[in-house]
Amino acid sequence: NEKAFLAAARSIAGVLARPGRYIDAIMDVDRPTLLIFGSHDRLIPVTAGRALARRRPDWTYIENPDLGHVPQIEDPAWTAAQLLDWAPAPRKRVRR
């Protein structure tokens, strides 16, 4: 969708214009994070994903050499498998 692509491009331009705010936001994330990146991403260079992974070694970084910007659409089965492998098992609820 051309509209969505343009919106994403504008968002990226905003980040590039104010990189300090982006870095602050990234460093403030205090939850387990899975970062999935496609090596063929034409919107965000894969080097940016790798740099982010170095900045946040506590995050899990997975790179697929065959995918682009939207792995969840390009290969939903692979993406779901990564999520399921990474996500903690759900806790059983105790009913009282």
PDB file of C-alpha atoms in Angstrom:
ATOM      1  CA  ASN A   1       0.000   0.000   0.000  1.00  0.00           C
ATOM      2  CA  GLU A   2       1.568   3.242  -1.172  1.00  0.00           C
ATOM      3  CA  LYS A   3      -0.068   5.283   1.609  1.00  0.00           C
ATOM      4  CA  ALA A   4       1.382   3.040   4.336  1.00  0.00           C
ATOM      5  CA  PHE A   5       4.820   3.118   2.713  1.00  0.00           C
ATOM      6  CA  LEU A   6       4.788   6.932   2.636  1.00  0.00           C
ATOM      7  CA  ALA A   7       3.662   7.107   6.281  1.00  0.00           C
ATOM      8  CA  ALA A   8       6.495   4.794   7.297  1.00  0.00           C
ATOM      9  CA  ALA A   9       8.997   6.834   5.296  1.00  0.00           C
ATOM     10  CA  ARG A  10       7.844  10.033   7.028  1.00  0.00           C
ATOM     11  CA  SER A  11       8.172   8.351  10.400  1.00  0.00           C
ATOM     12  CA  ILE A  12      11.723   7.295   9.601  1.00  0.00           C
ATOM     13  CA  ALA A  13      12.549  10.816   8.418  1.00  0.00           C
ATOM     14  CA  GLY A  14      11.315  12.125  11.773  1.00  0.00           C
ATOM     15  CA  VAL A  15      13.580   9.710  13.614  1.00  0.00           C
ATOM     16  CA  LEU A  16      16.541  10.717  11.480  1.00  0.00           C
ATOM     17  CA  ALA A  17      15.839  14.398  12.164  1.00  0.00           C
ATOM     18  CA  ARG A  18      15.853  13.820  15.949  1.00  0.00           C
ATOM     19  CA  PRO A  19      18.024  10.753  16.619  1.00  0.00           C
ATOM     20  CA  GLY A  20      18.487  11.612  20.300  1.00  0.00           C
ATOM     21  CA  ARG A  21      14.780  11.146  21.010  1.00  0.00           C
ATOM     22  CA  TYR A  22      14.827   7.800  19.230  1.00  0.00           C
ATOM     23  CA  ILE A  23      17.822   6.559  21.224  1.00  0.00           C
ATOM     24  CA  ASP A  24      16.273   7.754  24.488  1.00  0.00           C
ATOM     25  CA  ALA A  25      13.066   5.890  23.680  1.00  0.00           C
ATOM     26  CA  ILE A  26      14.984   2.727  22.788  1.00  0.00           C
ATOM     27  CA  MET A  27      17.027   2.870  25.983  1.00  0.00           C
ATOM     28  CA  ASP A  28      13.861   3.356  28.067  1.00  0.00           C
ATOM     29  CA  VAL A  29      12.348   0.034  26.992  1.00  0.00           C
ATOM     30  CA  ASP A  30      12.411  -2.164  30.073  1.00  0.00           C
ATOM     31  CA  ARG A  31      10.655  -5.251  28.767  1.00  0.00           C
ATOM     32  CA  PRO A  32      11.964  -8.310  26.952  1.00  0.00           C
ATOM     33  CA  THR A  33      12.171  -7.414  23.281  1.00  0.00           C
ATOM     34  CA  LEU A  34      12.433  -9.471  20.120  1.00  0.00           C
ATOM     35  CA  LEU A  35      13.778  -7.511  17.163  1.00  0.00           C
ATOM     36  CA  ILE A  36      13.216  -9.281  13.849  1.00  0.00           C
ATOM     37  CA  PHE A  37      14.952  -7.795  10.846  1.00  0.00           C
ATOM     38  CA  GLY A  38      15.019  -8.717   7.169  1.00  0.00           C
ATOM     39  CA  SER A  39      18.341  -8.292   5.397  1.00  0.00           C
ATOM     40  CA  HIS A  40      16.522  -7.061   2.281  1.00  0.00           C
ATOM     41  CA  ASP A  41      14.722  -4.228   4.093  1.00  0.00           C
ATOM     42  CA  ARG A  42      14.529  -1.317   1.638  1.00  0.00           C
ATOM     43  CA  LEU A  43      13.177   1.130   4.219  1.00  0.00           C
ATOM     44  CA  ILE A  44      15.625   0.691   7.089  1.00  0.00           C
ATOM     45  CA  PRO A  45      19.172  -0.505   6.390  1.00  0.00           C
ATOM     46  CA  VAL A  46      20.035  -3.802   8.016  1.00  0.00           C
ATOM     47  CA  THR A  47      23.075  -2.053   9.495  1.00  0.00           C
ATOM     48  CA  ALA A  48      20.627  -0.012  11.616  1.00  0.00           C
ATOM     49  CA  GLY A  49      19.110  -3.215  13.012  1.00  0.00           C
ATOM     50  CA  ARG A  50      22.535  -4.605  13.788  1.00  0.00           C
ATOM     51  CA  ALA A  51      23.584  -1.349  15.468  1.00  0.00           C
ATOM     52  CA  LEU A  52      20.440  -1.419  17.582  1.00  0.00           C
ATOM     53  CA  ALA A  53      21.169  -5.017  18.563  1.00  0.00           C
ATOM     54  CA  ARG A  54      24.671  -3.970  19.680  1.00  0.00           C
ATOM     55  CA  ARG A  55      23.212  -1.057  21.663  1.00  0.00           C
ATOM     56  CA  ARG A  56      20.705  -3.371  23.373  1.00  0.00           C
ATOM     57  CA  PRO A  57      22.461  -6.714  23.930  1.00  0.00           C
ATOM     58  CA  ASP A  58      19.670  -7.645  26.356  1.00  0.00           C
ATOM     59  CA  TRP A  59      17.261  -7.784  23.402  1.00  0.00           C
ATOM     60  CA  THR A  60      16.977 -10.800  21.136  1.00  0.00           C
ATOM     61  CA  TYR A  61      17.924  -9.974  17.535  1.00  0.00           C
ATOM     62  CA  ILE A  62      17.010 -12.283  14.678  1.00  0.00           C
ATOM     63  CA  GLU A  63      17.905 -11.477  11.103  1.00  0.00           C
ATOM     64  CA  ASN A  64      16.470 -13.289   8.115  1.00  0.00           C
ATOM     65  CA  PRO A  65      18.667 -13.086   4.997  1.00  0.00           C
ATOM     66  CA  ASP A  66      15.713 -13.632   2.645  1.00  0.00           C
ATOM     67  CA  LEU A  67      13.167 -11.120   3.950  1.00  0.00           C
ATOM     68  CA  GLY A  68      12.583  -7.376   3.796  1.00  0.00           C
ATOM     69  CA  HIS A  69      10.772  -4.774   5.902  1.00  0.00           C
ATOM     70  CA  VAL A  70       7.672  -6.787   6.809  1.00  0.00           C
ATOM     71  CA  PRO A  71       8.696 -10.340   7.757  1.00  0.00           C
ATOM     72  CA  GLN A  72       5.269 -10.975   9.293  1.00  0.00           C
ATOM     73  CA  ILE A  73       3.700 -10.560   5.847  1.00  0.00           C
ATOM     74  CA  GLU A  74       6.530 -11.928   3.707  1.00  0.00           C
ATOM     75  CA  ASP A  75       6.848 -15.169   5.688  1.00  0.00           C
ATOM     76  CA  PRO A  76       4.226 -15.372   8.434  1.00  0.00           C
ATOM     77  CA  ALA A  77       5.008 -18.994   9.343  1.00  0.00           C
ATOM     78  CA  TRP A  78       8.703 -18.244   9.881  1.00  0.00           C
ATOM     79  CA  THR A  79       7.913 -15.085  11.851  1.00  0.00           C
ATOM     80  CA  ALA A  80       5.382 -16.902  14.038  1.00  0.00           C
ATOM     81  CA  ALA A  81       7.923 -19.654  14.711  1.00  0.00           C
ATOM     82  CA  GLN A  82      10.472 -17.049  15.853  1.00  0.00           C
ATOM     83  CA  LEU A  83       7.915 -15.474  18.183  1.00  0.00           C
ATOM     84  CA  LEU A  84       6.853 -18.804  19.629  1.00  0.00           C
ATOM     85  CA  ASP A  85      10.464 -19.905  20.176  1.00  0.00           C
ATOM     86  CA  TRP A  86      11.304 -16.601  21.864  1.00  0.00           C
ATOM     87  CA  ALA A  87       8.201 -15.940  23.953  1.00  0.00           C
ATOM     88  CA  PRO A  88       8.090 -17.359  27.445  1.00  0.00           C
ATOM     89  CA  ALA A  89       5.596 -20.142  27.977  1.00  0.00           C
ATOM     90  CA  PRO A  90       2.316 -18.837  29.325  1.00  0.00           C
ATOM     91  CA  ARG A  91       1.790 -19.346  33.025  1.00  0.00           C
ATOM     92  CA  LYS A  92      -1.088 -21.480  34.101  1.00  0.00           C
ATOM     93  CA  ARG A  93      -3.711 -19.555  35.960  1.00  0.00           C
ATOM     94  CA  VAL A  94      -4.857 -20.935  39.240  1.00  0.00           C
ATOM     95  CA  ARG A  95      -8.589 -20.671  39.622  1.00  0.00           C
ATOM     96  CA  ARG A  96      -9.880 -20.220  43.102  1.00  0.00           C
TER      97      ARG A  96
END
